[in-house]
Short mmCIF file of C-alpha atoms and ligand atoms in Angstrom, two decimals:
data_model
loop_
_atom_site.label_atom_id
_atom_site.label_comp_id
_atom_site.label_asym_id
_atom_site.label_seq_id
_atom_site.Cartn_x
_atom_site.Cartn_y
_atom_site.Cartn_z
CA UNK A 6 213.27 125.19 165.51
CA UNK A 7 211.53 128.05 164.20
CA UNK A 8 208.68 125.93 162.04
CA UNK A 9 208.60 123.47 165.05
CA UNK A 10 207.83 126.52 167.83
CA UNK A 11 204.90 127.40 165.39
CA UNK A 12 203.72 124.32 164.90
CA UNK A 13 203.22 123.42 168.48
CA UNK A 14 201.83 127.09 169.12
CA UNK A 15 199.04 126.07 166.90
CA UNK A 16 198.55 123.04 168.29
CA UNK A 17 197.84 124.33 171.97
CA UNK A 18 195.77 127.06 170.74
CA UNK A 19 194.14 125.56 168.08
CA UNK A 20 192.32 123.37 170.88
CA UNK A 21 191.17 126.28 172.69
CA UNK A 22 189.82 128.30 169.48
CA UNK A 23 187.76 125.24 167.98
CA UNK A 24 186.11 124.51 171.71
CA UNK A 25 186.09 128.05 172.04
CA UNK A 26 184.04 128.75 168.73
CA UNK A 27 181.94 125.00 169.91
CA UNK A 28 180.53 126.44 172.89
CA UNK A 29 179.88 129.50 171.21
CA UNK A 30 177.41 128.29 169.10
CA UNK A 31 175.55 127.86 172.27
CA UNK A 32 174.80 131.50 172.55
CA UNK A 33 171.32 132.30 172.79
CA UNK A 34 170.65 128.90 172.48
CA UNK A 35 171.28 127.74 175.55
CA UNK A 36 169.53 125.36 178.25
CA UNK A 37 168.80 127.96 180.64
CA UNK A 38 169.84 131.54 181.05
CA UNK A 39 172.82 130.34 183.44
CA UNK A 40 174.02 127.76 181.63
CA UNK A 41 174.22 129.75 178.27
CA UNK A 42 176.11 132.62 180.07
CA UNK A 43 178.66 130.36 181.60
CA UNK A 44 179.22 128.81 178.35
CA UNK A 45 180.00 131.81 176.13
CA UNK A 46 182.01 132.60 179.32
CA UNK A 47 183.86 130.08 178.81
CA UNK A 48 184.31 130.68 175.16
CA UNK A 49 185.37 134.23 175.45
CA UNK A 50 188.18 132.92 178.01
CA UNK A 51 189.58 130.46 175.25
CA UNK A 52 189.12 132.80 172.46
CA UNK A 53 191.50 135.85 174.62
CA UNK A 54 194.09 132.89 175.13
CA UNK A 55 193.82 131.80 171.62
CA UNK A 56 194.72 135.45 170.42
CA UNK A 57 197.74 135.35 173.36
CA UNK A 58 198.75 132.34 171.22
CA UNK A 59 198.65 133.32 167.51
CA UNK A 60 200.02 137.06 168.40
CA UNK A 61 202.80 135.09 169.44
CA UNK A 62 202.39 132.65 166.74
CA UNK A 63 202.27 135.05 163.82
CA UNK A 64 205.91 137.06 165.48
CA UNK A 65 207.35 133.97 164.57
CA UNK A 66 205.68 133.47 161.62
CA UNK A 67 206.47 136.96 160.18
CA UNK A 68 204.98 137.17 156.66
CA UNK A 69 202.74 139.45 157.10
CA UNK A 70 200.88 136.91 159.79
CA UNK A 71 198.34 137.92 162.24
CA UNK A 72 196.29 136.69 164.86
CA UNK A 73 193.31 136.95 162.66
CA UNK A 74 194.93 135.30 159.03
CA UNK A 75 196.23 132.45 161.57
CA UNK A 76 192.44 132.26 162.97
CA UNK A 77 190.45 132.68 160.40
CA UNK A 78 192.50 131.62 156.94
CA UNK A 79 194.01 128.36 157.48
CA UNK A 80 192.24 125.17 155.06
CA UNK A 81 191.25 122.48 157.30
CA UNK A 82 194.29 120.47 157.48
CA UNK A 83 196.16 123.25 158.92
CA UNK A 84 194.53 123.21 161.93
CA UNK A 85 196.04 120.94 164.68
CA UNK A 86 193.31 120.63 167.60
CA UNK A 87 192.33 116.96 168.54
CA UNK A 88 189.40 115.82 166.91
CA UNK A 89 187.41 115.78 170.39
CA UNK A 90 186.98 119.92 170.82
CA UNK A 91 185.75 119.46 166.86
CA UNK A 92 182.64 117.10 168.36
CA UNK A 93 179.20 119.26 167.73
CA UNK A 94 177.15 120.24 170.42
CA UNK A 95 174.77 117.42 169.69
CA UNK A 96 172.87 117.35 173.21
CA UNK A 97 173.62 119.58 176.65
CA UNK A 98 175.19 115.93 177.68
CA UNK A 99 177.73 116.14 174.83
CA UNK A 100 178.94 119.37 175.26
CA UNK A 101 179.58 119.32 179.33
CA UNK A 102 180.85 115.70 178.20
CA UNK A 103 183.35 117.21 175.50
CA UNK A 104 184.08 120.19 177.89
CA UNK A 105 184.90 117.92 181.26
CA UNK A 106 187.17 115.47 178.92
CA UNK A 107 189.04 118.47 177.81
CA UNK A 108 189.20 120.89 180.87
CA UNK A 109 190.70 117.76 182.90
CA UNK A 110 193.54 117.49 180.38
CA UNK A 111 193.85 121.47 179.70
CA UNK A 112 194.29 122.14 183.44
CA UNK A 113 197.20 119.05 183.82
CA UNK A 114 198.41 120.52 180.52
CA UNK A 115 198.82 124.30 181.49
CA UNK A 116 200.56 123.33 185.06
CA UNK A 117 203.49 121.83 182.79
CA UNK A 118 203.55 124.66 180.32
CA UNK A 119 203.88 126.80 183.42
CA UNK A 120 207.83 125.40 183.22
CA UNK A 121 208.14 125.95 179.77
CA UNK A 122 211.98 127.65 178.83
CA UNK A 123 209.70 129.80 176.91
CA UNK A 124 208.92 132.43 178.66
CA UNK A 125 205.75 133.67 176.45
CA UNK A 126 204.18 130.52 176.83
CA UNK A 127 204.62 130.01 180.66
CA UNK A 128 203.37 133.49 180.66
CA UNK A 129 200.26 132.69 178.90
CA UNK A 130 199.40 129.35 180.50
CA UNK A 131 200.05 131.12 184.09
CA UNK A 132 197.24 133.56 183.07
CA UNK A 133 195.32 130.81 181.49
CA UNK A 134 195.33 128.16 184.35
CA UNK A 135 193.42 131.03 186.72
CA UNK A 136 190.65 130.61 184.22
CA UNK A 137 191.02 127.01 183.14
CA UNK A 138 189.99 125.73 186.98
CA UNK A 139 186.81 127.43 187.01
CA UNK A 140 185.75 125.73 183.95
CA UNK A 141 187.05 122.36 185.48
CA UNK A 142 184.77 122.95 188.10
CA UNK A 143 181.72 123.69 186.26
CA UNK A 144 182.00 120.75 184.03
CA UNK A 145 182.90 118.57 186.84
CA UNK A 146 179.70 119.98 188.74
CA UNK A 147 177.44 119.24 185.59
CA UNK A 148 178.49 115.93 185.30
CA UNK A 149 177.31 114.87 188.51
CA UNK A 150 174.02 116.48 188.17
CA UNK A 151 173.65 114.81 185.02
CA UNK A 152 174.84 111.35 185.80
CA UNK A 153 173.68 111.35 189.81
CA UNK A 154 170.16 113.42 188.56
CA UNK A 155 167.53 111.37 186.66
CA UNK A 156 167.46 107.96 184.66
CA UNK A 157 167.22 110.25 181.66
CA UNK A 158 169.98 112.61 182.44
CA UNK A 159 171.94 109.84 183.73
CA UNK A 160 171.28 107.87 180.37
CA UNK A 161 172.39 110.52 178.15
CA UNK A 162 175.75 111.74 179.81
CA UNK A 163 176.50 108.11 180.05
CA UNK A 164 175.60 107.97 175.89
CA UNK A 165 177.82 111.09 175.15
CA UNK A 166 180.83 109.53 177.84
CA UNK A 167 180.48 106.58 175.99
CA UNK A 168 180.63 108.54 172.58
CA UNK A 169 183.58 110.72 173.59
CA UNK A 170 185.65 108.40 175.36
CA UNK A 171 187.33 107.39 171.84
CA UNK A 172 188.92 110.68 171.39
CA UNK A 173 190.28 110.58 174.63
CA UNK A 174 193.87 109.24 173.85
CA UNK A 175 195.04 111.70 170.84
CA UNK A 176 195.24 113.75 174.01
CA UNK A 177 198.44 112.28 174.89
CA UNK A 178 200.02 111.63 171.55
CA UNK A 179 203.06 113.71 170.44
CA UNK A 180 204.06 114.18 167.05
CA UNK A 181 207.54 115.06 165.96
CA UNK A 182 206.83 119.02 166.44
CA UNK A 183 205.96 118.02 170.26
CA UNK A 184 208.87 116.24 170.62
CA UNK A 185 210.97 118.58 169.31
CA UNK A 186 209.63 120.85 171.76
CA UNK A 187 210.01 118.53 174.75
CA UNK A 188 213.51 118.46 173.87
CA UNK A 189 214.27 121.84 173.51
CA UNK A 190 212.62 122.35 177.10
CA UNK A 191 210.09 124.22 176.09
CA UNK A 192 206.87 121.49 175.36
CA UNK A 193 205.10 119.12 177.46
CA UNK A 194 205.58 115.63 177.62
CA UNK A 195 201.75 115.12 177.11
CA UNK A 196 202.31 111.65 177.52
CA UNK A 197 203.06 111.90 180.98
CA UNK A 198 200.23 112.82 181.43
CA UNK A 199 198.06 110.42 180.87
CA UNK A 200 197.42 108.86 184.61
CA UNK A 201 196.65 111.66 185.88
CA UNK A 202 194.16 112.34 183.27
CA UNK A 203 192.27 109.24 183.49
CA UNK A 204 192.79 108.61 187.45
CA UNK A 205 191.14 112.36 188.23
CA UNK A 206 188.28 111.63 185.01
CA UNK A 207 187.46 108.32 186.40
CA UNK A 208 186.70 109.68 190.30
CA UNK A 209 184.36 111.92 188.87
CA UNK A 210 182.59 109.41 186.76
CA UNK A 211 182.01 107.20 189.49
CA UNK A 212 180.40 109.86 192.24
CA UNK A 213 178.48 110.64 189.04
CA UNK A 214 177.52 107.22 189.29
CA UNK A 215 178.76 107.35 185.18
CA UNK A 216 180.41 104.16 184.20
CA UNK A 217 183.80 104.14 182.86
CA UNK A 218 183.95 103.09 179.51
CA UNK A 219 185.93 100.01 178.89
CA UNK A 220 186.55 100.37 175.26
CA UNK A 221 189.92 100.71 174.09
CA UNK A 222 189.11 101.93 170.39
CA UNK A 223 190.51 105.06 170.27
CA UNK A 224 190.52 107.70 167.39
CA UNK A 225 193.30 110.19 166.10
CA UNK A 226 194.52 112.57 163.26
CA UNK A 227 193.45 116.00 164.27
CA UNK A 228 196.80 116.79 165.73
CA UNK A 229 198.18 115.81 162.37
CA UNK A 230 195.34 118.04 160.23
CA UNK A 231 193.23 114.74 160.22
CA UNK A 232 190.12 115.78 161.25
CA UNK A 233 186.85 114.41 161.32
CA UNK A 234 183.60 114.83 159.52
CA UNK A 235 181.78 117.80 161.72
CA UNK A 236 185.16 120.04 161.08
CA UNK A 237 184.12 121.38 157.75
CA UNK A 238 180.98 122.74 158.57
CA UNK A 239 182.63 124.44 161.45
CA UNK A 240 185.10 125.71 159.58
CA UNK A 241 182.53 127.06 157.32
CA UNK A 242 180.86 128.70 159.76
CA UNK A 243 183.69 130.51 161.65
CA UNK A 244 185.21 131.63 158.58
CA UNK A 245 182.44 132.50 156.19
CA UNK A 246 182.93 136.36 157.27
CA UNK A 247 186.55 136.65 156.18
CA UNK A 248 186.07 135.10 152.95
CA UNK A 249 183.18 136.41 152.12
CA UNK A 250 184.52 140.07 152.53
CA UNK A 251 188.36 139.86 153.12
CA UNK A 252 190.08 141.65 155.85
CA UNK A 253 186.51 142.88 156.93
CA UNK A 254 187.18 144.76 160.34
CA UNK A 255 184.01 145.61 162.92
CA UNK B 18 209.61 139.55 181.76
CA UNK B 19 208.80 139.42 185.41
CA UNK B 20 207.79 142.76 186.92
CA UNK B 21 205.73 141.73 190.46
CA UNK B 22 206.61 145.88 191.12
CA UNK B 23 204.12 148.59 190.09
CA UNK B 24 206.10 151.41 188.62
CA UNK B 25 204.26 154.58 188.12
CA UNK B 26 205.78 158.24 187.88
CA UNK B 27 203.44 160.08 190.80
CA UNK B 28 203.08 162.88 188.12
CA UNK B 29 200.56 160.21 186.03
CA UNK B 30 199.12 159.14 188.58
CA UNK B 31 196.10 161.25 189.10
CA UNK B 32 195.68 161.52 185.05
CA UNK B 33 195.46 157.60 185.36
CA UNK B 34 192.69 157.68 188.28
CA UNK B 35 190.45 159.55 185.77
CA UNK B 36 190.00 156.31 183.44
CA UNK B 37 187.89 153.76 184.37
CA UNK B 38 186.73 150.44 183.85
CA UNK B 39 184.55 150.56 180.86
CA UNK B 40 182.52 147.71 182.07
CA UNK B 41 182.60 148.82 186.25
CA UNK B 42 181.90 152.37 185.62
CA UNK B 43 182.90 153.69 189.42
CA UNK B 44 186.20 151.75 189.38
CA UNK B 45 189.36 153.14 188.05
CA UNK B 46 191.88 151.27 186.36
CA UNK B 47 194.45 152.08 189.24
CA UNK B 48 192.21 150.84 192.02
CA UNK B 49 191.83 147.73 189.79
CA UNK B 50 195.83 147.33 189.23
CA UNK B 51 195.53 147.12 185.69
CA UNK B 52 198.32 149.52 185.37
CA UNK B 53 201.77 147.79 185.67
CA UNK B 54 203.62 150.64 184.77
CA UNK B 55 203.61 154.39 183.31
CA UNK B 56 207.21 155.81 182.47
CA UNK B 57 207.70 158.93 180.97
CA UNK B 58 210.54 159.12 178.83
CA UNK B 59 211.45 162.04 176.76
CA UNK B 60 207.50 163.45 176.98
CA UNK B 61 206.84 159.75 175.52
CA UNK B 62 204.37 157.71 178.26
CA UNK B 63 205.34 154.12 178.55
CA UNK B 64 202.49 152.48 179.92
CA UNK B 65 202.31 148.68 180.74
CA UNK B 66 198.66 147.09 181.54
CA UNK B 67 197.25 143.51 182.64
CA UNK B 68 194.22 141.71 181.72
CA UNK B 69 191.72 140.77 184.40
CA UNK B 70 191.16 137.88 182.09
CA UNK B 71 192.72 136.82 178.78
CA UNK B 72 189.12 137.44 177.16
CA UNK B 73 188.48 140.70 178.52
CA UNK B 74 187.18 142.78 175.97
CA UNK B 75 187.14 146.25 177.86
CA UNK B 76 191.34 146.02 177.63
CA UNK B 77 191.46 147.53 173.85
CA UNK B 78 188.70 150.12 175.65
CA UNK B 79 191.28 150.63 178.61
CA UNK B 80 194.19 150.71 175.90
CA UNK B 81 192.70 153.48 173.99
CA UNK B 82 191.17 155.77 176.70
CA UNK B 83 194.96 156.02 178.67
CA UNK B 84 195.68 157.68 175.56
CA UNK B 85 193.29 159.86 175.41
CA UNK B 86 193.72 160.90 178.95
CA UNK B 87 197.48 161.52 178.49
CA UNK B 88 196.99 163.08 175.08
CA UNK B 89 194.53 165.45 177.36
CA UNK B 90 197.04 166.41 179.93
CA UNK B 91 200.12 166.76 177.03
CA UNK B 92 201.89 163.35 176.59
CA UNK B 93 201.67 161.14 173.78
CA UNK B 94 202.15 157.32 174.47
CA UNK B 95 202.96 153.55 173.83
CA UNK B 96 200.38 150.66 175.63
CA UNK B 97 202.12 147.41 175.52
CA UNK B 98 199.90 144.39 176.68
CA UNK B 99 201.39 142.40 179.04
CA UNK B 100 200.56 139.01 180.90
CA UNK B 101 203.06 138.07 183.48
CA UNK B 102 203.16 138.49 186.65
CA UNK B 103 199.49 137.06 185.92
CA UNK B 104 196.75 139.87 187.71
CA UNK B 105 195.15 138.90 190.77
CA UNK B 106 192.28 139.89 192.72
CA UNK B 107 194.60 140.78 195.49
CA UNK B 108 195.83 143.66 193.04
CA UNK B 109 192.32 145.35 193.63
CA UNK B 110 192.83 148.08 196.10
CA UNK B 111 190.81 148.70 199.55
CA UNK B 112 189.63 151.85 197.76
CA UNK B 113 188.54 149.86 194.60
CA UNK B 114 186.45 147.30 196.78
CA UNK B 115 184.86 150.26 198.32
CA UNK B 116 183.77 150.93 195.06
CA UNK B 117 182.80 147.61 193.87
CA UNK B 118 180.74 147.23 196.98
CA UNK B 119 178.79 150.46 196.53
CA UNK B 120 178.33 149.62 192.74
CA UNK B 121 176.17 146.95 194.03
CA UNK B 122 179.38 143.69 193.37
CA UNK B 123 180.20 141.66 196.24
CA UNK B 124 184.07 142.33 196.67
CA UNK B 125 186.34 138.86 196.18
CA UNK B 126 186.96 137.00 199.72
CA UNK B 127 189.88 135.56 200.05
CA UNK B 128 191.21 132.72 198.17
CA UNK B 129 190.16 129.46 200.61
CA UNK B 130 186.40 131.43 201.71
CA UNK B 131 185.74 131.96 197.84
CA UNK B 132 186.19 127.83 197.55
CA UNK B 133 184.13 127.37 200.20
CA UNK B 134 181.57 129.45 198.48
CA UNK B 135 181.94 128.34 195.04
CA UNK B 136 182.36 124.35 195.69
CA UNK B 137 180.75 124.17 198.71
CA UNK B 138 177.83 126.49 198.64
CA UNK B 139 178.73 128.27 201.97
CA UNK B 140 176.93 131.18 202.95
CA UNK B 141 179.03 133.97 203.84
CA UNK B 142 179.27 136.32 200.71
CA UNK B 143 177.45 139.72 201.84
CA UNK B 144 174.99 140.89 200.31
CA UNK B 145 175.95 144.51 198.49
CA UNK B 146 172.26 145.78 199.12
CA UNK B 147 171.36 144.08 202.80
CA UNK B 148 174.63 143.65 203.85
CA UNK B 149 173.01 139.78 204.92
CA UNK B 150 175.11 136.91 204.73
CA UNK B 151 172.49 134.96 203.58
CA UNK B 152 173.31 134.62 200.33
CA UNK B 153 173.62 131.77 197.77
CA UNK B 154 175.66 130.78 194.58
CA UNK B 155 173.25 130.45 191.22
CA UNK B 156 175.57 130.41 188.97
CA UNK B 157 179.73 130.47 188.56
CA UNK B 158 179.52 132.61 185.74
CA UNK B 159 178.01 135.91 185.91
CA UNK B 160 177.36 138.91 183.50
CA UNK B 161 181.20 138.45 182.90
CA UNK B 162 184.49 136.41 183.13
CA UNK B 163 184.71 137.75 186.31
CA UNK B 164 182.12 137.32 187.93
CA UNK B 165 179.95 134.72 189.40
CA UNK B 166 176.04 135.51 189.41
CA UNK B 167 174.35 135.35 193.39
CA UNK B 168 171.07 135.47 195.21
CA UNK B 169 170.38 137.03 198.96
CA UNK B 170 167.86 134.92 200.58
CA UNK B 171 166.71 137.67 202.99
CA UNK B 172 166.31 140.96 200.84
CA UNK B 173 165.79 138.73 197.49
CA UNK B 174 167.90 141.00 195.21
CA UNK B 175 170.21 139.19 192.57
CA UNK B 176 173.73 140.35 192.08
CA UNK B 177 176.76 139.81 191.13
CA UNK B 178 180.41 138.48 193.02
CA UNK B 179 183.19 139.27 192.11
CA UNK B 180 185.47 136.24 192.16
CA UNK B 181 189.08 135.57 193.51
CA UNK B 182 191.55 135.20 191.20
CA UNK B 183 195.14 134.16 192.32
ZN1 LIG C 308 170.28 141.22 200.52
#
């Protein structure tokens, strides 16, 4: 019970720290002034429920855990986020692409932790919902401007939809740590989920006038540690400060 | 878990007024409702505060100066972080919008006008400088998680809302 609680702790907040540390690449760097704020914005909301998360995490843990050693000194195949917050930042397309995908599912996500028997985590996602619907509607927002703007813009939010879509369905896959925690009360059913998901994605792709993509190749293995290619280097880079100088405080 | 009712021993109180919102200046953290709770118990404060947001960076800041304002005035004391009931906007008092206001940040509307304004680009935030109505969204994120960044159309000044939260 105890390893299982852990596990899935990591799992929800492990989402939010990867996309969190994703978009926060983008500081100073950008589109526009707006745009960059709103991002780090974003970023700094994930990162404060991330450290709700592995405070809670690393009580359970014991050990001599903290929010920081669970952050910041895990190898690669201890983390358990799906591979699509991992995705780089490879165009402005990609990244309100990867952010829409995963606000859609973190909002549907948080309303059923709300319920949780745990009372820390229904805590935290009541806090974190608040915050998770204004970044549902800035996403949303972009992705019409992107895919009802120009043929360009339109081109390459449909390229990074297109991209994306595969990582889609690991959103909705439990492993046994989930379904421990679904039977315990205290997890979502993620599978449940999945309608919803791809009913409310789908109206916003079409009044973005972005085609639904109709492949059904989809990808998985983060939630098991699995993760993909771009995961390394942003391991690398998120962690190079506490291995480089160990339990370095500023 | 649960505590939807402030408790605060009236003797704190006006120690608590003193500290303020490292990152709104003329705002106190009591006019912000911050402060869940402050028990004394045997010359030990208990105090009990809320994040705005679960990023907020100034709650470490708020953490550390309640101590230093009841160290001040004679108590020593325990800040326990707490998230649930989850803070609101509506926990802002009329005295702390005052404040916002003349700070130069549009207080929150209410929960269905700040939709209007944020999805559907209505015009009816005022304007902290011109008072004018005339007033536009240019961004949902502002100079912080709470805030969304505005323009007034008839005096021209940027500034910043501050948005509903509930
Ligand atoms: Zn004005």
């Amino acid at each position: 019970m105890k390893h299982n609680l852990y596990r899935y702790i990591l799992g929800i907040a492990d989402n939010s720290l990867i996309l969190g540390q994703r978009l926060g690449e983008l500081c100073g760097h950008g589109p526009n002034l707006e745009t960059d704020i709103a991002c780090t914005n974003m970023s700094l909301d994930l990162l404060g429920q991330v450290r709700s998360y592995y405070q809670y995490a690393a009580k359970i843990k014991g050990e001599g855990a903290s929010e920081d050693s669970i952050a910041f000194l895990r190898k690669e195949r201890e983390y358990y986020n799906v591979l699509l917050v991992e995705q780089p930042n490879t165009d402005f397309g990609y990244t309100m692409a990867r952010q829409f995908l995963f606000d859609v599912y973190h909002l549907l996500f948080l309303t059923e932790l709300q319920k949780s028997s745990d009372l820390t985590l229904s805590a935290i996602a009541t806090k974190s919902i608040k915050e998770v619907s204004y970044h549902q509607r800035f996403s949303s927002d972009w992705i019409k401007r992107l895919g009802d703007g120009t043929e360009e813009s339109n081109t390459r939010i449909q390229t990074a939809i297109n991209d994306l879509w595969t990582y889609t369905d690991e959103l909705f896959y439990l492993t046994d740590a989930d379904k421990a925690m679904v039977e315990e009360g205290i997890g979502v059913d993620v599978a449940t989920l999945k309608d919803a998901y791809y009913k409310t994605v789908s109206e916003v792709l079409e009044e973005a006038r972005i085609e639904i993509p109709e492949s059904k190749y989809f990808q998985k293995g983060g939630k098991q540690g699995i993760h993909t290619e771009h995961m390394g280097y942003l391991l690398a880079d998120m962690q190079y400060m506490q291995r480089a100088y160990p339990n370095m405080e500023w | 878990m649960v505590e939807e009712q402030q408790h605060i021993d009236e003797i704190l109180i006006p120690i608590l007024e003193q500290v303020s919102d490292p990152e709104i200046p003329v705002l106190s953290i009591m006019d912000m409702g911050v402060v869940r709770s402050a028990i004394i118990e045997n010359n030990l404060v208990k105090v009990k505060i809320t994040p705005t947001y679960s990023g907020c960076p100034a709650m470490d800041v708020i953490g550390d100066d309640i101590k230093a304002a009841l160290k001040k005035a004679g108590y020593e004391s325990e800040i326990e972080l707490i998230l649930a009931p989850a803070w609101t906007t509506d926990w802002i008092t009329p005295r702390g919008r005052k404040a916002l206001e003349a700070y130069g940040i549009a207080a929150p509307l209410e929960a269905e006008a700040d939709k209007d304004v944020l999805l559907h680009g209505k015009r009816i935030v005022k304007c902290p400088q011109c008072g004018s109505t005339n007033t536009r969204l240019v961004s949902q994120f502002g100079s912080t998680a709470c805030k969304a960044q505005f323009q007034c159309d008839d005096c021209h000044e940027p500034f910043d809302y501050f948005k509903c939260l509930k």
